Tab-separated table of N, CA and C in Angstrom:
chain	number	residue	atom	x	y	z
E	1	UNK	N	-45.527	30.858	-64.726
E	1	UNK	CA	-44.626	30.341	-64.773
E	1	UNK	C	-44.073	29.413	-65.469
E	2	UNK	N	-42.739	29.303	-66.016
E	2	UNK	CA	-42.558	28.229	-66.773
E	2	UNK	C	-41.806	27.113	-65.755
E	3	UNK	N	-42.143	25.984	-66.292
E	3	UNK	CA	-41.567	24.947	-65.744
E	3	UNK	C	-40.750	24.127	-66.879
E	4	UNK	N	-39.580	23.266	-66.762
E	4	UNK	CA	-38.358	22.855	-68.049
E	4	UNK	C	-38.999	21.073	-67.751
E	5	UNK	N	-39.283	20.597	-69.101
E	5	UNK	CA	-39.282	19.511	-68.840
E	5	UNK	C	-38.442	18.715	-69.600
E	6	UNK	N	-37.739	17.693	-69.006
E	6	UNK	CA	-36.734	16.708	-69.692
E	6	UNK	C	-36.628	15.420	-69.509
E	7	UNK	N	-36.708	14.718	-70.236
E	7	UNK	CA	-37.046	13.210	-70.508
E	7	UNK	C	-35.585	12.507	-70.819
E	8	UNK	N	-35.369	11.624	-70.080
E	8	UNK	CA	-34.289	10.984	-70.329
E	8	UNK	C	-34.257	9.756	-71.145
E	9	UNK	N	-35.699	9.665	-71.656
E	9	UNK	CA	-36.314	8.709	-72.788
E	9	UNK	C	-36.036	9.200	-74.183
E	10	UNK	N	-35.726	10.400	-74.178
E	10	UNK	CA	-35.657	10.916	-75.817
E	10	UNK	C	-34.172	11.814	-75.298
E	11	UNK	N	-33.737	11.922	-76.817
E	11	UNK	CA	-32.485	12.455	-77.074
E	11	UNK	C	-32.364	13.828	-76.211
E	12	UNK	N	-30.818	14.221	-75.905
E	12	UNK	CA	-30.382	15.425	-74.871
E	12	UNK	C	-30.997	16.377	-76.028
E	13	UNK	N	-31.103	17.941	-75.951
E	13	UNK	CA	-31.189	18.763	-76.604
E	13	UNK	C	-29.464	18.923	-77.262
E	14	UNK	N	-29.704	19.292	-78.687
E	14	UNK	CA	-28.183	19.269	-79.231
E	14	UNK	C	-28.238	20.839	-79.462
E	15	UNK	N	-28.758	21.819	-78.577
E	15	UNK	CA	-28.361	22.775	-78.704
E	15	UNK	C	-28.988	23.827	-77.638
E	16	UNK	N	-28.843	25.180	-77.460
E	16	UNK	CA	-29.069	25.597	-76.198
E	16	UNK	C	-30.536	25.786	-76.320
E	17	UNK	N	-31.741	24.809	-76.000
E	17	UNK	CA	-32.773	25.139	-75.841
E	17	UNK	C	-33.383	23.460	-74.819
E	18	UNK	N	-34.646	23.803	-74.478
E	18	UNK	CA	-35.394	22.499	-73.572
E	18	UNK	C	-35.790	21.774	-74.297
E	19	UNK	N	-35.619	20.445	-74.132
E	19	UNK	CA	-36.968	19.236	-74.943
E	19	UNK	C	-38.525	20.083	-74.750
E	20	UNK	N	-39.065	20.580	-73.718
E	20	UNK	CA	-40.167	21.352	-73.488
E	20	UNK	C	-40.364	22.581	-72.399
E	21	UNK	N	-41.116	22.960	-72.360
E	21	UNK	CA	-41.598	23.661	-71.414
E	21	UNK	C	-43.127	23.690	-71.018
E	22	UNK	N	-43.115	23.573	-69.961
E	22	UNK	CA	-44.496	23.415	-69.465
E	22	UNK	C	-45.044	25.019	-69.160
E	23	UNK	N	-46.042	25.495	-69.631
E	23	UNK	CA	-46.375	27.240	-69.442
E	23	UNK	C	-47.693	27.192	-68.813
E	24	UNK	N	-48.143	26.245	-67.516
E	24	UNK	CA	-49.472	26.200	-67.377
E	24	UNK	C	-50.449	25.413	-67.952
E	25	UNK	N	-51.418	25.786	-68.957
E	25	UNK	CA	-52.547	24.983	-69.463
E	25	UNK	C	-51.505	24.550	-70.663
E	26	UNK	N	-50.699	24.814	-71.025
E	26	UNK	CA	-50.171	24.260	-72.187
E	26	UNK	C	-48.686	23.728	-72.092
E	27	UNK	N	-48.254	22.920	-73.199
E	27	UNK	CA	-46.607	22.060	-73.221
E	27	UNK	C	-46.408	22.445	-74.584
E	28	UNK	N	-44.739	23.019	-74.773
E	28	UNK	CA	-44.477	23.449	-75.787
E	28	UNK	C	-43.372	22.607	-75.836
E	29	UNK	N	-43.240	21.554	-76.870
E	29	UNK	CA	-42.245	20.764	-77.161
E	29	UNK	C	-41.111	21.084	-78.418
E	30	UNK	N	-39.789	21.399	-77.954
E	30	UNK	CA	-39.163	21.844	-79.288
E	30	UNK	C	-39.031	20.480	-80.289
E	31	UNK	N	-38.892	20.937	-81.233
E	31	UNK	CA	-38.447	20.092	-82.730
E	31	UNK	C	-38.200	18.787	-82.177
E	32	UNK	N	-38.290	17.594	-82.222
E	32	UNK	CA	-37.780	16.656	-82.030
E	32	UNK	C	-37.555	15.633	-83.414
E	33	UNK	N	-36.426	15.009	-83.798
E	33	UNK	CA	-35.916	14.297	-84.701
E	33	UNK	C	-35.725	12.865	-84.358
E	34	UNK	N	-35.500	12.187	-85.507
E	34	UNK	CA	-35.436	10.891	-85.429
E	34	UNK	C	-34.532	10.120	-84.565
E	35	UNK	N	-33.828	10.980	-83.402
E	35	UNK	CA	-32.182	10.306	-83.022
E	35	UNK	C	-32.535	9.723	-82.200
E	36	UNK	N	-32.093	8.625	-82.105
E	36	UNK	CA	-31.998	7.594	-80.715
E	36	UNK	C	-30.897	7.776	-79.504
E	37	UNK	N	-32.208	7.853	-78.664
E	37	UNK	CA	-31.829	8.424	-77.380
E	37	UNK	C	-29.952	7.648	-76.887
E	38	UNK	N	-30.281	6.655	-76.786
E	38	UNK	CA	-28.553	6.140	-76.685
E	38	UNK	C	-27.874	6.470	-77.185
E	39	UNK	N	-27.616	6.888	-78.437
E	39	UNK	CA	-26.457	6.959	-78.932
E	39	UNK	C	-26.617	8.392	-79.741
E	40	UNK	N	-27.763	9.179	-79.727
E	40	UNK	CA	-27.694	10.476	-80.447
E	40	UNK	C	-27.334	10.219	-81.982
E	41	UNK	N	-27.740	9.253	-82.459
E	41	UNK	CA	-27.445	9.184	-84.220
E	41	UNK	C	-28.783	8.654	-84.788
E	42	UNK	N	-29.076	9.316	-85.926
E	42	UNK	CA	-30.519	9.049	-86.491
E	42	UNK	C	-30.554	7.899	-86.327
E	43	UNK	N	-32.111	7.547	-86.407
E	43	UNK	CA	-32.772	5.531	-86.586
E	43	UNK	C	-32.459	5.516	-88.039
E	44	UNK	N	-32.086	4.156	-88.139
E	44	UNK	CA	-31.462	3.398	-89.386
E	44	UNK	C	-33.439	3.197	-90.201
E	45	UNK	N	-33.373	3.181	-91.120
E	45	UNK	CA	-34.251	3.142	-92.246
E	45	UNK	C	-34.947	4.156	-92.680
E	46	UNK	N	-34.008	5.199	-92.830
E	46	UNK	CA	-34.731	6.288	-93.769
E	46	UNK	C	-35.960	6.886	-93.360
E	47	UNK	N	-36.852	7.577	-94.143
E	47	UNK	CA	-37.642	8.147	-93.406
E	47	UNK	C	-38.856	7.319	-92.429
E	48	UNK	N	-39.022	6.207	-92.981
E	48	UNK	CA	-39.885	5.194	-91.668
E	48	UNK	C	-39.467	5.424	-90.481
E	49	UNK	N	-38.116	5.082	-90.446
E	49	UNK	CA	-36.869	4.642	-89.383
E	49	UNK	C	-37.296	6.000	-88.488
E	50	UNK	N	-36.935	7.229	-89.014
E	50	UNK	CA	-36.412	8.411	-88.285
E	50	UNK	C	-38.101	9.013	-88.137
E	51	UNK	N	-39.241	8.465	-89.025
E	51	UNK	CA	-40.236	9.277	-88.106
E	51	UNK	C	-40.965	8.673	-86.927
E	52	UNK	N	-40.868	7.255	-87.029
E	52	UNK	CA	-40.951	6.301	-85.821
E	52	UNK	C	-40.367	6.824	-85.146
E	53	UNK	N	-39.066	6.923	-84.986
E	53	UNK	CA	-38.030	6.907	-83.652
E	53	UNK	C	-38.780	8.545	-83.342
E	54	UNK	N	-39.030	9.541	-84.306
E	54	UNK	CA	-39.063	10.849	-83.891
E	54	UNK	C	-40.378	10.809	-82.713
E	55	UNK	N	-41.464	10.202	-83.368
E	55	UNK	CA	-42.223	10.154	-82.911
E	55	UNK	C	-42.676	8.947	-81.310
E	56	UNK	N	-41.899	8.503	-81.348
E	56	UNK	CA	-41.453	7.630	-79.760
E	56	UNK	C	-40.565	8.657	-79.057
E	57	UNK	N	-39.872	9.462	-79.475
E	57	UNK	CA	-39.226	10.885	-78.706
E	57	UNK	C	-40.438	11.641	-77.864
E	58	UNK	N	-41.039	12.414	-78.865
E	58	UNK	CA	-42.098	13.145	-78.886
E	58	UNK	C	-42.922	12.278	-78.080
E	59	UNK	N	-43.121	11.234	-77.967
E	59	UNK	CA	-44.103	10.053	-76.896
E	59	UNK	C	-43.600	10.503	-75.373
E	60	UNK	N	-41.927	9.916	-75.120
E	60	UNK	CA	-41.539	10.241	-74.370
E	60	UNK	C	-41.502	11.602	-73.394
E	61	UNK	N	-41.355	12.508	-73.617
E	61	UNK	CA	-41.375	13.609	-73.505
E	61	UNK	C	-42.735	14.405	-72.893
E	62	UNK	N	-43.807	13.504	-73.877
E	62	UNK	CA	-45.087	14.121	-73.367
E	62	UNK	C	-45.269	13.361	-72.183
E	63	UNK	N	-44.538	12.206	-72.242
E	63	UNK	CA	-45.319	11.692	-70.579
E	63	UNK	C	-44.415	11.888	-69.477
E	64	UNK	N	-43.328	12.488	-69.941
E	64	UNK	CA	-42.651	13.664	-68.539
E	64	UNK	C	-43.250	14.292	-68.586
E	65	UNK	N	-44.435	15.034	-68.987
E	65	UNK	CA	-44.830	16.083	-68.375
E	65	UNK	C	-46.689	15.592	-68.073
E	66	UNK	N	-46.285	14.079	-67.913
E	66	UNK	CA	-47.850	13.874	-67.802
E	66	UNK	C	-48.813	13.853	-68.848
E	67	UNK	N	-48.618	13.694	-70.243
E	67	UNK	CA	-49.238	13.691	-71.004
E	67	UNK	C	-49.370	12.783	-71.846
E	68	UNK	N	-49.964	12.465	-73.220
E	68	UNK	CA	-49.947	11.691	-74.042
E	68	UNK	C	-50.381	12.082	-75.427
E	69	UNK	N	-50.323	11.347	-76.752
E	69	UNK	CA	-50.842	12.222	-77.874
E	69	UNK	C	-51.859	12.787	-78.091
E	70	UNK	N	-53.132	12.039	-76.996
E	70	UNK	CA	-54.356	12.878	-77.069
E	70	UNK	C	-54.573	14.118	-76.694
E	71	UNK	N	-53.626	14.192	-75.882
E	71	UNK	CA	-53.307	16.136	-75.299
E	71	UNK	C	-52.847	16.843	-76.150
E	72	UNK	N	-52.376	16.390	-77.612
E	72	UNK	CA	-51.764	17.078	-78.585
E	72	UNK	C	-52.634	18.283	-79.240
E	73	UNK	N	-52.317	19.437	-79.991
E	73	UNK	CA	-53.369	20.413	-80.390
E	73	UNK	C	-52.762	20.893	-81.720
E	74	UNK	N	-51.494	20.853	-81.636
E	74	UNK	CA	-50.972	21.676	-83.124
E	74	UNK	C	-49.816	20.549	-83.066
E	75	UNK	N	-49.270	20.131	-84.217
E	75	UNK	CA	-48.205	20.108	-84.511
E	75	UNK	C	-47.664	20.839	-86.028
E	76	UNK	N	-46.265	20.620	-85.884
E	76	UNK	CA	-45.592	21.411	-86.816
E	76	UNK	C	-44.510	20.346	-87.636
E	77	UNK	N	-44.661	19.885	-88.629
E	77	UNK	CA	-43.701	19.110	-89.274
E	77	UNK	C	-43.176	19.365	-90.449
E	78	UNK	N	-41.698	19.075	-90.268
E	78	UNK	CA	-40.768	19.705	-91.166
E	78	UNK	C	-39.938	18.299	-92.148
E	79	UNK	N	-40.247	18.217	-93.409
E	79	UNK	CA	-39.670	17.428	-94.144
E	79	UNK	C	-38.939	17.870	-95.024
E	80	UNK	N	-37.435	17.547	-95.432
E	80	UNK	CA	-36.574	17.797	-96.508
E	80	UNK	C	-36.948	17.193	-97.740
E	81	UNK	N	-38.090	16.400	-97.647
E	81	UNK	CA	-38.469	16.037	-99.081
E	81	UNK	C	-40.355	15.906	-98.694
E	82	UNK	N	-41.153	16.757	-99.569
E	82	UNK	CA	-42.200	16.769	-99.663
E	82	UNK	C	-42.739	15.420	-100.577
E	83	UNK	N	-41.792	15.039	-101.176
E	83	UNK	CA	-42.318	13.997	-101.973
E	83	UNK	C	-42.625	12.504	-100.973
E	84	UNK	N	-41.899	12.989	-99.692
E	84	UNK	CA	-42.075	11.989	-98.509
E	84	UNK	C	-43.604	12.522	-97.911
E	85	UNK	N	-44.261	12.942	-98.312
E	85	UNK	CA	-45.581	13.579	-97.528
E	85	UNK	C	-46.611	12.446	-97.024
E	86	UNK	N	-46.976	11.604	-98.143
E	86	UNK	CA	-47.798	10.602	-98.334
E	86	UNK	C	-47.524	9.161	-97.144
E	87	UNK	N	-46.028	9.155	-96.911
E	87	UNK	CA	-45.428	8.207	-96.460
E	87	UNK	C	-45.178	8.485	-94.767
E	88	UNK	N	-45.200	9.943	-94.636
E	88	UNK	CA	-44.904	10.229	-93.157
E	88	UNK	C	-46.196	10.257	-92.720
E	89	UNK	N	-47.577	10.729	-93.844
E	89	UNK	CA	-48.747	10.763	-93.334
E	89	UNK	C	-49.390	9.508	-92.615
E	90	UNK	N	-49.327	8.603	-93.740
E	90	UNK	CA	-49.171	6.912	-93.241
E	90	UNK	C	-48.690	6.836	-91.506
E	91	UNK	N	-47.240	6.702	-90.937
E	91	UNK	CA	-47.193	6.658	-89.961
E	91	UNK	C	-47.787	7.736	-88.627
E	92	UNK	N	-47.857	8.942	-89.058
E	92	UNK	CA	-48.515	9.851	-88.702
E	92	UNK	C	-49.888	9.559	-88.274
E	93	UNK	N	-50.360	9.117	-88.604
E	93	UNK	CA	-51.782	8.653	-88.778
E	93	UNK	C	-52.237	7.392	-87.434
E	94	UNK	N	-50.467	6.623	-87.635
E	94	UNK	CA	-51.051	5.587	-86.335
E	94	UNK	C	-50.937	5.951	-85.267
E	95	UNK	N	-50.360	7.320	-84.878
E	95	UNK	CA	-50.774	8.279	-83.486
E	95	UNK	C	-51.618	8.953	-83.488
E	96	UNK	N	-52.404	9.016	-84.322
E	96	UNK	CA	-53.459	10.126	-84.395
E	96	UNK	C	-54.274	9.456	-85.092
E	97	UNK	N	-55.359	8.335	-85.053
E	97	UNK	CA	-56.097	7.895	-85.789
E	97	UNK	C	-57.140	8.297	-86.010
E	98	UNK	N	-57.551	9.111	-85.135
E	98	UNK	CA	-59.078	9.887	-84.864
E	98	UNK	C	-58.700	11.165	-84.431
E	99	UNK	N	-59.705	12.126	-84.859
E	99	UNK	CA	-59.858	13.819	-84.277
E	99	UNK	C	-58.273	13.968	-83.811
E	100	UNK	N	-57.201	14.106	-85.377
E	100	UNK	CA	-56.152	14.707	-84.674
E	100	UNK	C	-56.070	15.778	-84.894
E	101	UNK	N	-54.690	16.458	-84.569
E	101	UNK	CA	-54.247	17.931	-84.233
E	101	UNK	C	-54.224	18.568	-85.387
E	102	UNK	N	-54.679	19.913	-84.828
E	102	UNK	CA	-54.386	21.093	-86.193
E	102	UNK	C	-52.939	21.014	-86.265
E	103	UNK	N	-52.207	21.170	-87.766
E	103	UNK	CA	-51.005	20.635	-88.023
E	103	UNK	C	-50.677	21.171	-89.448
E	104	UNK	N	-49.316	21.626	-89.100
E	104	UNK	CA	-48.542	22.594	-90.657
E	104	UNK	C	-47.520	21.747	-90.977
E	105	UNK	N	-47.117	21.463	-91.967
E	105	UNK	CA	-45.836	20.546	-92.776
E	105	UNK	C	-45.757	21.085	-93.770
E	106	UNK	N	-44.246	21.622	-93.725
E	106	UNK	CA	-43.503	22.287	-94.692
E	106	UNK	C	-42.197	21.765	-95.056
E	107	UNK	N	-41.809	22.261	-96.295
E	107	UNK	CA	-40.602	21.600	-96.768
E	107	UNK	C	-39.636	22.519	-96.401
E	108	UNK	N	-38.345	21.660	-95.825
E	108	UNK	CA	-36.975	22.392	-95.501
E	108	UNK	C	-35.846	22.332	-96.317
E	109	UNK	N	-34.833	23.206	-96.369
E	109	UNK	CA	-33.479	22.510	-96.913
E	109	UNK	C	-32.996	22.075	-96.166
E	110	UNK	N	-32.827	21.511	-95.180
E	110	UNK	CA	-31.948	20.717	-94.219
E	110	UNK	C	-32.347	20.693	-92.619
E	111	UNK	N	-32.102	20.016	-92.377
E	111	UNK	CA	-32.143	19.759	-90.646
E	111	UNK	C	-31.222	19.075	-89.717
E	112	UNK	N	-30.807	19.311	-88.567
E	112	UNK	CA	-29.831	19.223	-88.256
E	112	UNK	C	-29.170	17.620	-88.217
E	113	UNK	N	-28.068	17.403	-88.047
E	113	UNK	CA	-27.790	15.862	-88.051
E	113	UNK	C	-28.150	15.219	-89.821
E	114	UNK	N	-28.908	15.845	-90.849
E	114	UNK	CA	-28.955	15.005	-91.892
E	114	UNK	C	-30.629	14.824	-91.767
E	115	UNK	N	-31.190	14.897	-90.756
E	115	UNK	CA	-32.478	14.185	-90.727
E	115	UNK	C	-33.277	14.804	-92.067
E	116	UNK	N	-34.504	13.621	-91.825
E	116	UNK	CA	-35.352	13.608	-93.111
E	116	UNK	C	-36.605	13.990	-92.479
E	117	UNK	N	-36.776	14.325	-91.038
E	117	UNK	CA	-38.072	14.624	-90.628
E	117	UNK	C	-37.793	15.233	-89.085
E	118	UNK	N	-38.860	16.360	-88.963
E	118	UNK	CA	-38.477	16.923	-87.382
E	118	UNK	C	-39.879	17.348	-87.020
E	119	UNK	N	-40.530	17.291	-86.015
E	119	UNK	CA	-41.758	17.732	-85.249
E	119	UNK	C	-41.906	18.518	-83.676
E	120	UNK	N	-42.468	19.548	-83.798
E	120	UNK	CA	-42.809	20.343	-82.954
E	120	UNK	C	-44.149	19.867	-82.561
E	121	UNK	N	-44.282	20.144	-81.506
E	121	UNK	CA	-45.850	19.692	-80.412
E	121	UNK	C	-46.460	21.000	-79.677
E	122	UNK	N	-47.142	21.124	-79.811
E	122	UNK	CA	-47.871	22.042	-78.792
E	122	UNK	C	-49.601	21.603	-78.158
E	123	UNK	N	-49.032	20.773	-76.719
E	123	UNK	CA	-50.005	20.224	-76.140
E	123	UNK	C	-50.936	20.611	-75.115
E	124	UNK	N	-52.163	20.269	-74.994
E	124	UNK	CA	-52.848	21.001	-73.595
E	124	UNK	C	-53.138	20.044	-72.409
E	125	UNK	N	-52.909	20.297	-71.403
E	125	UNK	CA	-53.011	19.513	-70.013
E	125	UNK	C	-54.653	19.462	-69.998
């Protein structure tokens, strides 16, 4: 059986999907953008601002499921410019300083609302 996870501290879904789904031992988070929850607008500060806000949004959804970044086993990162790969890695390493999860990172042509970065997460209880 699945349980829908919704955090008021993360932006509301911008489409017909859930912020996260608890599927027993695993929790699947939908892609999070760097949207400020209170405004629904992208965080200021370019890639750095959006990446930091995105990670805070992920943190909020994980917390709603009773988890934190130590429970993350896989991430999928979407960048609109792989030229930002090194800058993103530096920010990402702040929440995964050791024993980071498995990860894929791909460049895509566009993200909703003109975002520069988005991340999906799979966490294990």
